[in-house]
Short mmCIF file of C-alpha atoms in Angstrom, two decimals:
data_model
loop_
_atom_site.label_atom_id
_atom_site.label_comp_id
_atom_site.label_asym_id
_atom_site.label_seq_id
_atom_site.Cartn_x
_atom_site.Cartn_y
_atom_site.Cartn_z
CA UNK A 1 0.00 0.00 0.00
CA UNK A 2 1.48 3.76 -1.06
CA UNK A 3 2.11 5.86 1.81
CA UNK A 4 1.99 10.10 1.54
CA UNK A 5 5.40 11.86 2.23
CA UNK A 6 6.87 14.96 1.26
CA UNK A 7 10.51 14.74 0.21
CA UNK A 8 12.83 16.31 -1.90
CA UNK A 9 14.49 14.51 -4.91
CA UNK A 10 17.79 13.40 -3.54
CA UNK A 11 15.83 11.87 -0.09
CA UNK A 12 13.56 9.96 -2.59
CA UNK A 13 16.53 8.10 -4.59
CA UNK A 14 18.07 8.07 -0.88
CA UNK A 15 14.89 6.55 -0.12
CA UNK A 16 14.54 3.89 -2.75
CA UNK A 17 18.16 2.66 -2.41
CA UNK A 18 17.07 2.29 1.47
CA UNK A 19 14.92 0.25 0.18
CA UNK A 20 16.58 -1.95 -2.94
CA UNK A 21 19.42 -2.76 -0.12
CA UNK A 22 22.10 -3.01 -2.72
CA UNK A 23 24.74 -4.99 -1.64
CA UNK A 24 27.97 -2.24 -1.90
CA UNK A 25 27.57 1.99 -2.72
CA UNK A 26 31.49 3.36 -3.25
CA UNK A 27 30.81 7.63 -3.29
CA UNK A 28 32.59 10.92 -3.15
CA UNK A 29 30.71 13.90 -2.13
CA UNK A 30 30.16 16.62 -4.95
CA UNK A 31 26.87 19.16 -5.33
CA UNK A 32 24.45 18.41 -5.47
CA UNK A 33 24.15 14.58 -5.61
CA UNK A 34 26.39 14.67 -2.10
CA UNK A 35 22.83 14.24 -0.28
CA UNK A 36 22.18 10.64 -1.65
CA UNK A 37 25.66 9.62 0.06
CA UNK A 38 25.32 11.09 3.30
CA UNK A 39 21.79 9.51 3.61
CA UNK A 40 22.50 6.11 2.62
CA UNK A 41 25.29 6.29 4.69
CA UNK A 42 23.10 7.44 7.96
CA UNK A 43 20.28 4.40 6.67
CA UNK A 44 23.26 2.25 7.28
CA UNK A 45 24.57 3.66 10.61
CA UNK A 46 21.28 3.17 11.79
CA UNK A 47 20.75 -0.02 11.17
CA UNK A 48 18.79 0.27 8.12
CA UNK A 49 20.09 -1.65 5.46
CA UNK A 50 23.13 -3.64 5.25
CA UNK A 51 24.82 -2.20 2.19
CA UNK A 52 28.75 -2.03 2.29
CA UNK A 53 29.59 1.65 1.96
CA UNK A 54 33.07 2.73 1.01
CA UNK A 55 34.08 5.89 1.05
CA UNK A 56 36.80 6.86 -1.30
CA UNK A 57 38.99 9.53 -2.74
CA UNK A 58 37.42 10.77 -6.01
CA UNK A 59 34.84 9.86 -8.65
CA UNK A 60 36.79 8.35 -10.76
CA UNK A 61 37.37 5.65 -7.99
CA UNK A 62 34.01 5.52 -7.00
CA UNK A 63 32.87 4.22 -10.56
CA UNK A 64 36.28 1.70 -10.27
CA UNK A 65 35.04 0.23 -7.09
CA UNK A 66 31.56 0.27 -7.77
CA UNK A 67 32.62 -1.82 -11.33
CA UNK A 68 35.08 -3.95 -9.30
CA UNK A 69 32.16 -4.74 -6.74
CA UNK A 70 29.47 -5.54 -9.58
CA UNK A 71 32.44 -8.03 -11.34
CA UNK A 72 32.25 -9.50 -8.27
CA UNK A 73 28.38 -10.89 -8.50
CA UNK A 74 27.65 -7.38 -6.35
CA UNK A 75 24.71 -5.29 -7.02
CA UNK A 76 26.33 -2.06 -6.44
CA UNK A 77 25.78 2.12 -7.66
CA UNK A 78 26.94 5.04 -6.75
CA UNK A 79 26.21 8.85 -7.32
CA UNK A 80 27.60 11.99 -8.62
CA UNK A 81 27.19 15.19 -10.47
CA UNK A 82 29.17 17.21 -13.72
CA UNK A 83 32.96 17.09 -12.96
CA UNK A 84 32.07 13.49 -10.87
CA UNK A 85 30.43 12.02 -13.96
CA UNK A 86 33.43 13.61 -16.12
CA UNK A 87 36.01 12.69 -14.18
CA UNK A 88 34.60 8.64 -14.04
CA UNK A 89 34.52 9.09 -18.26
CA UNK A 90 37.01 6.33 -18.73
CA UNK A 91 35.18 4.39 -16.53
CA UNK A 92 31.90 4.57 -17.77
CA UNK A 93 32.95 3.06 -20.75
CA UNK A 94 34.24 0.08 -19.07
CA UNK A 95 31.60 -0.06 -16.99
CA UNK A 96 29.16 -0.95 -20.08
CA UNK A 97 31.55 -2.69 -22.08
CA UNK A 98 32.13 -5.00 -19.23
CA UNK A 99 28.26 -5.30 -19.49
CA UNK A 100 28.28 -4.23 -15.68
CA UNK A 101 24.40 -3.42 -14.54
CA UNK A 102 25.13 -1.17 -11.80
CA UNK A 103 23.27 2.43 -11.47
CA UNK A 104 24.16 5.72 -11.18
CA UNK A 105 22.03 8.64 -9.48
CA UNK A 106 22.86 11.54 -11.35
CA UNK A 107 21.96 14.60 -10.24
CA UNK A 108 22.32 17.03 -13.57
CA UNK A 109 24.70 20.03 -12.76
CA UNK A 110 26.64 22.37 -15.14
CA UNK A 111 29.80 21.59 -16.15
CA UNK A 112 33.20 24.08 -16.21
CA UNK A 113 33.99 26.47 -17.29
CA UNK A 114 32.71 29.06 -16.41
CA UNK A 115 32.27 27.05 -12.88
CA UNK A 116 28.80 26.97 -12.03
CA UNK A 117 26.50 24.72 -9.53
CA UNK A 118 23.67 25.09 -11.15
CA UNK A 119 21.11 22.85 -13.29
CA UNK A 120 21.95 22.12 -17.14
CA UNK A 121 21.86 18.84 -18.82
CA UNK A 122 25.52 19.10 -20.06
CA UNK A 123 27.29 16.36 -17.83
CA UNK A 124 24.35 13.60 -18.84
CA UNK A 125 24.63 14.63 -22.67
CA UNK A 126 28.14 14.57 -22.58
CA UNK A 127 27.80 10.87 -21.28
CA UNK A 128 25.75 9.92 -23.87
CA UNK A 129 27.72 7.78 -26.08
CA UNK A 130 29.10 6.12 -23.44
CA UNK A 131 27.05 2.89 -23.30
CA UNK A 132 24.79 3.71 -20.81
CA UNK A 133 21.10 3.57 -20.36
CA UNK A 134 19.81 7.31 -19.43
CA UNK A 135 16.23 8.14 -17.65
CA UNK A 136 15.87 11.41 -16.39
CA UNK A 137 12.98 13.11 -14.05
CA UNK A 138 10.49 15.29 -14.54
CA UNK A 139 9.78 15.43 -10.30
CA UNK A 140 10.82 13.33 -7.31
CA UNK A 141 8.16 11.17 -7.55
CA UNK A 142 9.50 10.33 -11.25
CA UNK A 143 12.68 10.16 -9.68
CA UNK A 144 12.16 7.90 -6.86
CA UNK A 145 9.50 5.86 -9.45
CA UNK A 146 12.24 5.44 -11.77
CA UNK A 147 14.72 4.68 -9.40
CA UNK A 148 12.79 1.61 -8.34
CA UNK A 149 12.86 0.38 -11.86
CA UNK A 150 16.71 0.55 -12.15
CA UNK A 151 17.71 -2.53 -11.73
CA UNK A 152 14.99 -4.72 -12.78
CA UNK A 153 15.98 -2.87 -16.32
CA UNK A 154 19.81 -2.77 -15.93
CA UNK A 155 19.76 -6.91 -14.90
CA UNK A 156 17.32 -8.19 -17.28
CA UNK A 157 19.65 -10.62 -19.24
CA UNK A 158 18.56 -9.36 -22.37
CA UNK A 159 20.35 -6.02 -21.46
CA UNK A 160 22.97 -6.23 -18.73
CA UNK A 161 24.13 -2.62 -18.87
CA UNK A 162 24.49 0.21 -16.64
CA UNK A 163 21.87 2.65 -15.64
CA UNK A 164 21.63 6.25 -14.87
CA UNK A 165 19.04 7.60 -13.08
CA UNK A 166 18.42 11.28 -13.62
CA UNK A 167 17.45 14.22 -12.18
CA UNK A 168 17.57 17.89 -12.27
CA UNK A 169 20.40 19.50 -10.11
CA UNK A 170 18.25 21.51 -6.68
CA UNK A 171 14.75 22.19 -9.08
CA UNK A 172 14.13 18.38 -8.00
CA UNK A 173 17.20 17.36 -6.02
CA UNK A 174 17.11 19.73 -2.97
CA UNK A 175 13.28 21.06 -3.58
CA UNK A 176 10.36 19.23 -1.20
CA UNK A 177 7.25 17.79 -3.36
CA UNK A 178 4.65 15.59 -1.41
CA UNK A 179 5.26 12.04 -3.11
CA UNK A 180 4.34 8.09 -3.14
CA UNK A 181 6.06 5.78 -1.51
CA UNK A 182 5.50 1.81 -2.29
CA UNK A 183 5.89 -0.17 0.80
CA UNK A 184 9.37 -1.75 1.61
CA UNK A 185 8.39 -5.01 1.30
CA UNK A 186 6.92 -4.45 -2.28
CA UNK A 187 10.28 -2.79 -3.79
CA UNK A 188 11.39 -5.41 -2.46
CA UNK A 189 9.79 -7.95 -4.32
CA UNK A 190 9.61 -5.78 -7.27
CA UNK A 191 13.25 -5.48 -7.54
CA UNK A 192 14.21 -8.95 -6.04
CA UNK A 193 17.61 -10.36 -5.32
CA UNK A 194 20.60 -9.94 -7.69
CA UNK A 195 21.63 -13.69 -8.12
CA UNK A 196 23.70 -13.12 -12.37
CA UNK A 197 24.16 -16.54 -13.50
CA UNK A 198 27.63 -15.10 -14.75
CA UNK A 199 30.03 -12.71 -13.41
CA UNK A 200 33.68 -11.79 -14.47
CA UNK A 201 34.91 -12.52 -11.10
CA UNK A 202 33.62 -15.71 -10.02
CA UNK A 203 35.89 -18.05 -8.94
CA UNK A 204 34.40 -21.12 -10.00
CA UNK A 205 35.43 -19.90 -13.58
CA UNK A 206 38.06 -18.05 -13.78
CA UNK A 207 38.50 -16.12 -17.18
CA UNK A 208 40.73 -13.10 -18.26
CA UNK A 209 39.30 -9.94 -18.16
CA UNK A 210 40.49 -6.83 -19.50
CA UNK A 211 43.34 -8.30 -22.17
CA UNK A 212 43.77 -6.41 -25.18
CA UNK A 213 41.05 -6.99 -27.75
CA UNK A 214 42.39 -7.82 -31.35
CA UNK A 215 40.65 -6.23 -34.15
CA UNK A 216 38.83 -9.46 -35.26
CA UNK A 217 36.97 -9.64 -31.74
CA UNK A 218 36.67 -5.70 -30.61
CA UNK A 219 33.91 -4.78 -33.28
CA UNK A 220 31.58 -7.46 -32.91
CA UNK A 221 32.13 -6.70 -28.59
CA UNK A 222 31.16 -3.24 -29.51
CA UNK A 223 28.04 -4.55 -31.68
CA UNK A 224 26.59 -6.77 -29.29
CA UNK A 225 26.53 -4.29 -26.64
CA UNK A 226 24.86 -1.91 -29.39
CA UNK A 227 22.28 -4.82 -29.83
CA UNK A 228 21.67 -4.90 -25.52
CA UNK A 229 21.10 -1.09 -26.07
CA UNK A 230 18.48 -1.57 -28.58
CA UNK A 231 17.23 -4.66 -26.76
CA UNK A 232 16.97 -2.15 -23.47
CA UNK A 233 13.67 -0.52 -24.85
CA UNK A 234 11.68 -3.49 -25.41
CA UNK A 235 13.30 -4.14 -21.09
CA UNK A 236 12.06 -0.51 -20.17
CA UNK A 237 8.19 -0.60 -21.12
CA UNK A 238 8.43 -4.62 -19.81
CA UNK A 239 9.63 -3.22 -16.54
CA UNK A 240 6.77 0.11 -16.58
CA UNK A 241 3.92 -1.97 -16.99
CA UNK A 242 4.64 -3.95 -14.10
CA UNK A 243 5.70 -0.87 -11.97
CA UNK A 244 2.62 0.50 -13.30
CA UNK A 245 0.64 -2.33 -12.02
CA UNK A 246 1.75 -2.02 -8.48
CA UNK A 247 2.04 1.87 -8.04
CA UNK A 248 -0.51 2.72 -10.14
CA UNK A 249 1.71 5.43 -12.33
CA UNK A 250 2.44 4.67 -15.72
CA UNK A 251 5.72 4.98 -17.73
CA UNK A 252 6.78 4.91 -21.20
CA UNK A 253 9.84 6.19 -23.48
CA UNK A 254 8.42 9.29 -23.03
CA UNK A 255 5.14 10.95 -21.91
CA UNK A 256 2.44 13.06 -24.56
CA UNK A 257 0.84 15.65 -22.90
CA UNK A 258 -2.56 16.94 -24.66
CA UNK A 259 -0.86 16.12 -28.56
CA UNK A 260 -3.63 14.22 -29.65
CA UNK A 261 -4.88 16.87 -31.97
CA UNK A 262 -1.70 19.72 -30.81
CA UNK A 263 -0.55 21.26 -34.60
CA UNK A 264 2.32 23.18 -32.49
CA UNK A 265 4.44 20.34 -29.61
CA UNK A 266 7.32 21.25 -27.70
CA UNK A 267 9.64 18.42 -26.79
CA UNK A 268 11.64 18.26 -23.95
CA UNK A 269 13.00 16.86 -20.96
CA UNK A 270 13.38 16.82 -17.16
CA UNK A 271 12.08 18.98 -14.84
CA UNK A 272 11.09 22.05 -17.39
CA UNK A 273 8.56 19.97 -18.40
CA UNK A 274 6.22 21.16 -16.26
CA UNK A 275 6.56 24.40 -16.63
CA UNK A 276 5.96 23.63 -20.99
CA UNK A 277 2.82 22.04 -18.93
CA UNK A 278 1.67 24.81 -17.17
CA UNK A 279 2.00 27.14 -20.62
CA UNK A 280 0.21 24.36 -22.53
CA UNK A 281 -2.90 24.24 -20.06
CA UNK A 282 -3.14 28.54 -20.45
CA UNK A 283 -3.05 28.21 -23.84
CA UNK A 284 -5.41 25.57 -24.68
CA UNK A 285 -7.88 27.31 -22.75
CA UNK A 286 -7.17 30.36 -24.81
CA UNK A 287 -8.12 27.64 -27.84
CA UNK A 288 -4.25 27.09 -29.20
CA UNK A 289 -3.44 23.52 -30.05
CA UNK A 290 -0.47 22.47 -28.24
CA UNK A 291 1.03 19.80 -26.82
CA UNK A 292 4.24 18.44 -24.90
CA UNK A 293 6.46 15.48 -25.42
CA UNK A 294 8.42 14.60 -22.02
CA UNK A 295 11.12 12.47 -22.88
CA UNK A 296 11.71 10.36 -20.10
CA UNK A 297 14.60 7.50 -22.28
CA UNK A 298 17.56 9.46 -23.78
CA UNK A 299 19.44 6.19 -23.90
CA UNK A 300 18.23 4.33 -26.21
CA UNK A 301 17.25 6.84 -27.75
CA UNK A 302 13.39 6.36 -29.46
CA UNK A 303 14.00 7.80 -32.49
CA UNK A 304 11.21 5.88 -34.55
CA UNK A 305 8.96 6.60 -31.92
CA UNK A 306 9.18 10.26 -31.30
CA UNK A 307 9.13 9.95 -35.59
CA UNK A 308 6.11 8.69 -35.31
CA UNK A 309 4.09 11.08 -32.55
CA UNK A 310 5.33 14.06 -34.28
CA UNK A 311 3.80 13.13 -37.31
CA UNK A 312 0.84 14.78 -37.46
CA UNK A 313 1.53 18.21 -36.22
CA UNK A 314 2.47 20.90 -38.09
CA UNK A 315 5.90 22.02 -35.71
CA UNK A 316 8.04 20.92 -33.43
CA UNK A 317 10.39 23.17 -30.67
CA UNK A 318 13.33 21.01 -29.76
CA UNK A 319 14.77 21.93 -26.36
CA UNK A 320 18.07 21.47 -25.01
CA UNK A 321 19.35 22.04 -21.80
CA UNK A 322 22.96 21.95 -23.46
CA UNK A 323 25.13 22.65 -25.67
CA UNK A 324 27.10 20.49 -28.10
CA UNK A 325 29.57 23.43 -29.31
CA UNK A 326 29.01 21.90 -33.00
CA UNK A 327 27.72 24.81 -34.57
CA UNK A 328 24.11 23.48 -35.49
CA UNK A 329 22.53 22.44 -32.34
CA UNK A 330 21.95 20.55 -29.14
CA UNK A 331 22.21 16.38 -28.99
CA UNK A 332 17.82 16.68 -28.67
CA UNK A 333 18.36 18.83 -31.59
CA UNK A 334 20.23 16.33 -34.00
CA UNK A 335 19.10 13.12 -33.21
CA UNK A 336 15.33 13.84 -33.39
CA UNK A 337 15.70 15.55 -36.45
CA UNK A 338 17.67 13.21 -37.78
CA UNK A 339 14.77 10.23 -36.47
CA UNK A 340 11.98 12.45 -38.42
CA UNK A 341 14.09 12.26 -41.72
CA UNK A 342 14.36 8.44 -41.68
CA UNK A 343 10.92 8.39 -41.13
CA UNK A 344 10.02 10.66 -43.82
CA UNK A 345 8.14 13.02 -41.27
CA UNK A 346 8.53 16.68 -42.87
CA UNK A 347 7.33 19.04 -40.64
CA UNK A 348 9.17 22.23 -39.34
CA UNK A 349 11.29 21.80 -36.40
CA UNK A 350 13.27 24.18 -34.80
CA UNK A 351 15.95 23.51 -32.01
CA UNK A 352 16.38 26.14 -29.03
CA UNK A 353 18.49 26.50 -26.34
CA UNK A 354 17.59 27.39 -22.71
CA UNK A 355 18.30 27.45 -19.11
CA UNK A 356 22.22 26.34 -19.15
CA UNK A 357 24.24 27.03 -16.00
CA UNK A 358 20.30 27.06 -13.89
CA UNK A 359 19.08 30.17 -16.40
CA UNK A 360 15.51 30.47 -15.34
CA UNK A 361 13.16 28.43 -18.18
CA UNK A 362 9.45 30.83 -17.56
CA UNK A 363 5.67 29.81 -19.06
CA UNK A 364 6.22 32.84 -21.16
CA UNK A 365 9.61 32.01 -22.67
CA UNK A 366 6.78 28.89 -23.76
CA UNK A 367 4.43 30.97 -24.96
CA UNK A 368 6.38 32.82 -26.82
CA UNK A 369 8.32 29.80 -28.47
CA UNK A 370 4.51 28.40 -29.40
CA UNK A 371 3.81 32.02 -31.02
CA UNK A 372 6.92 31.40 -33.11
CA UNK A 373 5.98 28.29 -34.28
CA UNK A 374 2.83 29.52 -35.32
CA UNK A 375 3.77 32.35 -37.39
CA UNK A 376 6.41 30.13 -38.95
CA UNK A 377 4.00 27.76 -40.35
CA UNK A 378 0.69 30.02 -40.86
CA UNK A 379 2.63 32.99 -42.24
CA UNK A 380 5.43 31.06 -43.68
CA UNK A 381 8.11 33.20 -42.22
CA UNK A 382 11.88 31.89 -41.24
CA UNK A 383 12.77 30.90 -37.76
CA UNK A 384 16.12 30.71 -36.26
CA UNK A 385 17.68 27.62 -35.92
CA UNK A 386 19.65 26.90 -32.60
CA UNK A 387 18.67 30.13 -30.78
CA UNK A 388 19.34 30.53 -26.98
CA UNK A 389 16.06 31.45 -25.07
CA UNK A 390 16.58 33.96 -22.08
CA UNK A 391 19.91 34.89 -23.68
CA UNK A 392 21.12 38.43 -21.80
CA UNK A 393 21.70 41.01 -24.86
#
């Protein structure tokens, strides 16, 4: 049975991994994921769970220890934040191409320079390619919700890859929302024991690992773990229909918010999503048909899918809370474009901008991206491509 709290985002992962019990959590402290840490390590000094903490002396050996535990038939995660995620890079990569399902809260912060503490997107994007499965938050409940559904995901042995679990740096991470918690006894259950029928470091079969890879073998590594990837999505809905079942919220790829008939959508992702919300409810009550698309899966990406529920309106805004320095757009920017030409879906789409380094994202910076679609496409006027919104002049 759900029980009423109010929490902010970084208690409710706290929370959940109270819950899961996982057997070992390696962490350094950086803003502001170092919350999740210092809780999980009080649930344990209480008595709480039984998870082997181990405190170390940087990110980049958090991710090592947290890999070496997992090798080791562990279910183990950790946490960080922008120059924590960077600094693990090399060790993401192992992480999934050791096929390693561990998870990661990430709590989305900035990255240098100019140093900042704030909310952007820019450490997760910049992960991206790295093999891992990405879900990020619109709220703490979506962040304790998805969470929950980590490892069930990450474990399935059609997928056995890493997981991060995302959510926006203090909009959700240090700000209190009233939430639903499932009992412990049914995460429990839900998430069950981590028994892997194979891990790298069992020593009933002892097996090289990390030699170097010859050319005739490395490819067909990387394929296969492209094919897990792919395989992931099929994992992820699997996984939200059950979760659905017990907690009675539902889950997808991504979320459509009033696009059944919307001519004008705006896609994004994480918390500014409700805010697009908020704007859409105003105007649809001032008769404007518009919609949002909150995409929850950035890894794998659902290109055919997001192909296919654009396909009947007339424009698209593509937001991106980062920026790829290539000259032409944001990572939101280029791969769903790139998903609606493959699909043959030729409608106008424009990519913008907004609230790097925590730069307040308002209803009306909505409204008046909606208005700009509109004139686009009724009075056939150009747009900018890849324009900053909020941009000081």
């Amino acid at each position: 049975m759900a029980r009423r709290d109010r929490m902010s985002g970084n208690e409710a992962v706290s929370y959940a991994i109270r819950q899961i019990n996982p057997d070992v959590m390696p962490a350094f402290p950086i803003t502001p994921s170092t919350e999740i840490p210092q809780m999980v390590s009080n649930y344990i000094a209480n008595g709480e769970m039984d998870t082997e903490f181990i405190p170390v002396e940087s990110e980049h050996s958090s991710m090592s220890a947290t890999i070496g535990a997992e090798a080791a038939g562990a279910r183990s995660l950790t946490a960080t934040s922008s120059a924590g995620l960077a600094l693990m890079w090399e060790e993401l990569l192992l992480a999934a191409s050791n096929r390693m399902p561990c998870a990661l809260a990430l709590v989305n912060r900035t990255l240098s320079g100019p140093i900042n503490i704030n909310c952007d997107h820019s450490d997760g994007m910049g992960a991206r390619d790295t093999g891992w499965i990405q879900i990020y938050a619109e709220n703490n409940q979506e962040a304790y919700d998805n969470f929950v559904q980590a490892y069930p995901i990450a474990e399935d042995a059609r997928v056995h890859l890493p997981i991060m679990i995302c959510q926006d740096g203090f909009i959700t991470s240090h700000a209190v929302e009233n939430i639903e918690l499932l009992e412990d006894d049914e995460v429990k259950a839900f998430v069950g024991e981590y028994h892997p029928e194979e891990f790298l470091l069992n020593p009933g079969k002892p097996i090289a690992v990390g030699p170097y890879s010859v050319s005739n073998y490395a490819m067909e590594a990387k394929k296969n773990q492209e094919l897990a990837l792919e395989r992931a999505k099929e994992v992820i809905l699997e996984v939200a229909q059950k979760y659905g079942e017990l907690s009675g919220r539902k889950y997808g790829l991504f979320e459509e918010y009033r696009t059944g008939d919307a001519d004008y959508i705006m896609l994004i992702m994480g918390s500014a999503a409700g805010t697009a919300k908020q704007a859409v409810d105003d105007l649809r009550d001032q008769g404007k048909k518009v919609g949002v698309i909150k995409l929850r899966v950035f890894r794998p990406f659902p290109a055919e899918e997001l192909a296919e529920a654009l396909r009947n309106c007339k424009a698209v805004a593509i937001m991106d809370r980062t920026e790829s320095y290539n000259g032409n757009g944001g990572p939101l920017g280029s791969e769903v474009t790139a998903g609606l030409y493959r699909k043959k879906v030729l409608i106008t789409a424009v990519n913008y901008i907004y609230g790097l380094a925590g730069r307040d994202f308002t209803v009306q910076d909505v409204y008046d991206i909606f208005a700009e679609l509109e004139n686009a496409v009724t009075n056939h006027t150009e747009v900018e491509q890849y324009q900053y919104i909020g941009l000081r002049k």
